[in-house]
GROMACS .gro file of C-alpha atoms in nm:
model
  225
    1MET     CA    1   1.921   1.833   0.889
    2LYS     CA    2   2.073   1.512   0.763
    3LYS     CA    3   1.829   1.251   0.655
    4ILE     CA    4   1.775   0.975   0.905
    5ILE     CA    5   1.814   0.625   0.770
    6LEU     CA    6   1.536   0.403   0.895
    7SER     CA    7   1.675   0.086   1.048
    8ILE     CA    8   1.396  -0.051   1.261
    9LEU     CA    9   1.227  -0.363   1.140
   10VAL     CA   10   0.938  -0.570   1.257
   11ILE     CA   11   0.868  -0.940   1.210
   12TYR     CA   12   0.564  -1.004   0.992
   13SER     CA   13   0.253  -1.057   1.200
   14SER     CA   14   0.107  -1.406   1.183
   15TYR     CA   15  -0.249  -1.512   1.114
   16GLY     CA   16  -0.471  -1.354   1.377
   17PHE     CA   17  -0.258  -1.037   1.378
   18ALA     CA   18  -0.017  -1.135   1.654
   19GLN     CA   19   0.190  -0.857   1.809
   20ASN     CA   20   0.485  -0.750   1.600
   21VAL     CA   21   0.831  -0.780   1.751
   22ILE     CA   22   1.063  -0.486   1.700
   23LEU     CA   23   1.421  -0.595   1.636
   24THR     CA   24   1.728  -0.406   1.744
   25ARG     CA   25   1.971  -0.219   1.521
   26ASP     CA   26   2.219  -0.504   1.578
   27ALA     CA   27   1.968  -0.752   1.444
   28PHE     CA   28   1.913  -0.526   1.145
   29SER     CA   29   2.284  -0.507   1.067
   30GLN     CA   30   2.303  -0.887   1.072
   31GLY     CA   31   2.036  -0.910   0.803
   32THR     CA   32   1.775  -1.093   1.010
   33ALA     CA   33   1.552  -1.301   0.782
   34LEU     CA   34   1.178  -1.232   0.782
   35SER     CA   35   0.896  -1.471   0.705
   36ALA     CA   36   0.536  -1.411   0.602
   37MET     CA   37   0.311  -1.686   0.738
   38VAL     CA   38  -0.053  -1.763   0.804
   39ASN     CA   39  -0.180  -2.037   1.033
   40THR     CA   40  -0.455  -2.270   0.918
   41ARG     CA   41  -0.730  -2.416   1.137
   42THR     CA   42  -0.531  -2.739   1.158
   43GLY     CA   43  -0.235  -2.554   1.305
   44LYS     CA   44  -0.028  -2.590   0.991
   45SER     CA   45   0.160  -2.277   0.883
   46LEU     CA   46   0.157  -2.163   0.522
   47THR     CA   47   0.379  -1.907   0.358
   48TYR     CA   48   0.215  -1.636   0.150
   49SER     CA   49   0.341  -1.810  -0.164
   50GLU     CA   50   0.153  -2.127  -0.067
   51VAL     CA   51  -0.178  -1.942  -0.050
   52ALA     CA   52  -0.371  -1.858  -0.366
   53GLY     CA   53  -0.424  -1.488  -0.435
   54SER     CA   54  -0.230  -1.208  -0.271
   55PRO     CA   55  -0.226  -1.018   0.059
   56TYR     CA   56  -0.135  -0.706  -0.140
   57VAL     CA   57  -0.347  -0.470  -0.346
   58ASN     CA   58  -0.026  -0.404  -0.536
   59VAL     CA   59   0.263  -0.642  -0.475
   60ASN     CA   60   0.513  -0.397  -0.629
   61PHE     CA   61   0.709  -0.150  -0.418
   62SER     CA   62   0.685   0.224  -0.487
   63MET     CA   63   0.897   0.510  -0.358
   64ALA     CA   64   0.734   0.705  -0.077
   65LYS     CA   65   0.788   0.975   0.181
   66ILE     CA   66   0.736   0.816   0.524
   67ALA     CA   67   0.815   1.112   0.753
   68GLU     CA   68   0.981   1.452   0.763
   69ASN     CA   69   1.362   1.441   0.735
   70TYR     CA   70   1.365   1.070   0.649
   71GLU     CA   71   1.495   0.941   0.321
   72LYS     CA   72   1.237   0.817   0.073
   73ILE     CA   73   1.205   0.440   0.064
   74ALA     CA   74   1.023   0.182  -0.148
   75VAL     CA   75   0.703   0.064   0.023
   76ARG     CA   76   0.392  -0.144  -0.032
   77TYR     CA   77   0.076  -0.200   0.173
   78ASN     CA   78  -0.012  -0.544   0.309
   79SER     CA   79  -0.391  -0.532   0.335
   80TYR     CA   80  -0.407  -0.871   0.509
   81ALA     CA   81  -0.174  -0.787   0.796
   82ASP     CA   82  -0.251  -0.411   0.780
   83GLN     CA   83   0.112  -0.310   0.764
   84ILE     CA   84   0.344  -0.101   0.553
   85GLU     CA   85   0.639  -0.300   0.424
   86PHE     CA   86   0.960  -0.155   0.285
   87GLU     CA   87   1.278  -0.272   0.121
   88ARG     CA   88   1.617  -0.216   0.274
   89ASN     CA   89   1.940  -0.372   0.149
   90GLY     CA   90   1.761  -0.661  -0.017
   91SER     CA   91   1.541  -0.739   0.284
   92ILE     CA   92   1.169  -0.678   0.334
   93MET     CA   93   1.081  -0.512   0.663
   94VAL     CA   94   0.778  -0.363   0.834
   95LEU     CA   95   0.736   0.001   0.928
   96PRO     CA   96   0.649   0.050   1.297
   97LYS     CA   97   0.296   0.179   1.358
   98GLU     CA   98   0.410   0.497   1.530
   99THR     CA   99   0.284   0.855   1.510
  100LEU     CA  100   0.606   0.952   1.335
  101PHE     CA  101   0.516   0.724   1.043
  102SER     CA  102   0.143   0.790   1.034
  103ARG     CA  103   0.135   0.945   0.686
  104ILE     CA  104   0.284   0.759   0.390
  105GLU     CA  105   0.292   0.955   0.064
  106ILE     CA  106   0.346   0.721  -0.229
  107GLU     CA  107   0.482   0.869  -0.552
  108THR     CA  108   0.356   0.627  -0.820
  109PRO     CA  109   0.068   0.576  -0.841
  110LYS     CA  110   0.020   0.895  -0.640
  111GLN     CA  111  -0.167   0.805  -0.321
  112THR     CA  112  -0.150   0.865   0.052
  113ILE     CA  113  -0.195   0.605   0.326
  114VAL     CA  114  -0.263   0.725   0.681
  115ASN     CA  115  -0.276   0.549   1.016
  116LEU     CA  116  -0.608   0.634   1.184
  117GLU     CA  117  -0.769   0.552   1.518
  118THR     CA  118  -1.133   0.509   1.420
  119ASN     CA  119  -1.235   0.348   1.750
  120ASP     CA  120  -1.352   0.028   1.584
  121GLU     CA  121  -1.211  -0.300   1.455
  122LEU     CA  122  -1.079  -0.134   1.139
  123SER     CA  123  -0.844   0.115   1.306
  124GLY     CA  124  -0.515   0.117   1.121
  125TYR     CA  125  -0.411   0.211   0.770
  126PHE     CA  126  -0.653   0.384   0.532
  127TYR     CA  127  -0.619   0.533   0.185
  128GLU     CA  128  -0.680   0.906   0.201
  129ILE     CA  129  -0.918   0.998  -0.082
  130VAL     CA  130  -0.997   1.359   0.014
  131ASN     CA  131  -0.794   1.567   0.257
  132GLY     CA  132  -0.971   1.867   0.407
  133LYS     CA  133  -1.187   1.989   0.693
  134VAL     CA  134  -1.417   1.711   0.580
  135ALA     CA  135  -1.209   1.409   0.479
  136LEU     CA  136  -1.277   1.084   0.299
  137TYR     CA  137  -1.090   0.762   0.373
  138LYS     CA  138  -1.104   0.413   0.227
  139LYS     CA  139  -1.029   0.094   0.417
  140VAL     CA  140  -0.897  -0.191   0.205
  141LYS     CA  141  -0.892  -0.528   0.378
  142THR     CA  142  -0.786  -0.875   0.268
  143ILE     CA  143  -0.882  -1.188   0.461
  144PHE     CA  144  -0.743  -1.541   0.468
  145ILE     CA  145  -0.987  -1.820   0.380
  146ASP     CA  146  -0.868  -2.162   0.487
  147THR     CA  147  -0.876  -2.478   0.279
  148LYS     CA  148  -1.225  -2.621   0.243
  149PRO     CA  149  -1.218  -3.003   0.228
  150ALA     CA  150  -1.422  -3.180  -0.037
  151SER     CA  151  -1.772  -3.247   0.096
  152ASN     CA  152  -1.802  -3.577  -0.091
  153SER     CA  153  -1.623  -3.795  -0.343
  154TYR     CA  154  -1.771  -3.596  -0.632
  155SER     CA  155  -1.645  -3.256  -0.519
  156THR     CA  156  -1.295  -3.117  -0.496
  157GLU     CA  157  -1.107  -2.945  -0.218
  158GLU     CA  158  -1.105  -2.564  -0.229
  159PRO     CA  159  -0.750  -2.438  -0.167
  160ALA     CA  160  -0.661  -2.177   0.092
  161HIS     CA  161  -0.672  -1.829  -0.056
  162PHE     CA  162  -0.664  -1.458   0.015
  163LYS     CA  163  -0.982  -1.262  -0.057
  164LEU     CA  164  -0.994  -0.888  -0.110
  165LEU     CA  165  -1.310  -0.747   0.050
  166ASP     CA  166  -1.514  -0.457  -0.081
  167PRO     CA  167  -1.370  -0.127   0.046
  168ILE     CA  168  -1.529   0.049   0.341
  169PHE     CA  169  -1.551   0.428   0.330
  170TYR     CA  170  -1.531   0.670   0.622
  171ILE     CA  171  -1.618   1.039   0.615
  172LYS     CA  172  -1.455   1.246   0.890
  173ASN     CA  173  -1.587   1.577   1.019
  174ASP     CA  174  -1.534   1.771   1.340
  175LYS     CA  175  -1.767   1.530   1.524
  176GLY     CA  176  -1.580   1.214   1.433
  177TYR     CA  177  -1.611   0.941   1.171
  178ILE     CA  178  -1.913   0.842   0.965
  179LYS     CA  179  -1.857   0.475   0.880
  180LYS     CA  180  -2.017   0.339   0.563
  181PRO     CA  181  -2.242   0.638   0.493
  182ARG     CA  182  -2.570   0.495   0.369
  183ASN     CA  183  -2.799   0.767   0.242
  184GLN     CA  184  -2.876   1.136   0.201
  185LYS     CA  185  -3.066   1.153   0.530
  186GLU     CA  186  -2.765   1.035   0.729
  187ILE     CA  187  -2.532   1.288   0.565
  188ILE     CA  188  -2.773   1.578   0.621
  189ALA     CA  189  -2.809   1.475   0.988
  190GLN     CA  190  -2.431   1.490   1.029
  191PHE     CA  191  -2.407   1.832   0.861
  192PRO     CA  192  -2.722   2.017   0.979
  193ASP     CA  193  -2.570   2.358   0.901
  194LYS     CA  194  -2.537   2.250   0.536
  195LYS     CA  195  -2.890   2.112   0.502
  196ASP     CA  196  -3.002   2.357   0.232
  197VAL     CA  197  -2.695   2.324   0.012
  198LEU     CA  198  -2.695   1.946   0.053
  199ASN     CA  199  -3.059   1.925  -0.055
  200VAL     CA  200  -2.965   2.114  -0.370
  201PHE     CA  201  -2.659   1.894  -0.425
  202PHE     CA  202  -2.853   1.568  -0.390
  203LYS     CA  203  -3.125   1.698  -0.617
  204GLU     CA  204  -2.869   1.768  -0.888
  205ASN     CA  205  -2.648   1.462  -0.831
  206LYS     CA  206  -2.739   1.096  -0.805
  207ILE     CA  207  -2.497   0.973  -0.540
  208LYS     CA  208  -2.427   0.606  -0.481
  209PHE     CA  209  -2.283   0.575  -0.132
  210ASP     CA  210  -2.072   0.269  -0.210
  211LYS     CA  211  -1.894   0.435  -0.504
  212GLU     CA  212  -1.562   0.610  -0.444
  213ASP     CA  213  -1.602   0.872  -0.716
  214ASP     CA  214  -1.948   0.969  -0.592
  215LEU     CA  215  -1.832   1.001  -0.231
  216LYS     CA  216  -1.529   1.199  -0.343
  217LYS     CA  217  -1.761   1.437  -0.527
  218LEU     CA  218  -1.982   1.473  -0.218
  219VAL     CA  219  -1.695   1.537   0.026
  220SER     CA  220  -1.526   1.782  -0.210
  221TYR     CA  221  -1.856   1.970  -0.230
  222LEU     CA  222  -1.886   1.980   0.149
  223ASN     CA  223  -1.541   2.136   0.171
  224LYS     CA  224  -1.637   2.410  -0.074
  225ASN     CA  225  -1.978   2.500   0.072
   0.00000   0.00000   0.00000
């Protein structure tokens, strides 16, 4: 089957995650310009370049597989707007959040981003850390912090900036998602049939539930036992 060339693009979502607008193929062929903006509390719009910090974990584009029978394209993840952006003919566009494009396999550095419905406010794109019957996902989120005026004549104004939050981990089993697993007791309650092996595992391993490597070790163990 011939590879399908992706030619759908979406206007960047504005501050507050406004609905994206899907443009037509005609608009694509005309090279429609895109803008990346955030709105401040005063109603003033700022471009990404006018805000300190970055809405990207990695601003560089990397080649990725976005779907079966589609050509590989260069992508990056916008953790502020929760969108996958890609380059096409010198323009930056946004991948539609559709089932077809729900698994993005990036070549370098090797990582996979998946679109998940977690039934909470963080539904959207996650980094897949462990893929298996028991899976581990990481949510990376960046927020916009508006300009903070000087409180008095001795202080200075704090400029608007992007802030990368601490990642939030989800463990998925056949019952659903375990958001921000907190302790051994919670994990054992979610896997009652593995109580004995988990007790042995926790006795032999000091697991910190906010550390990616520790959770990866735990989930990998669950898939093997």
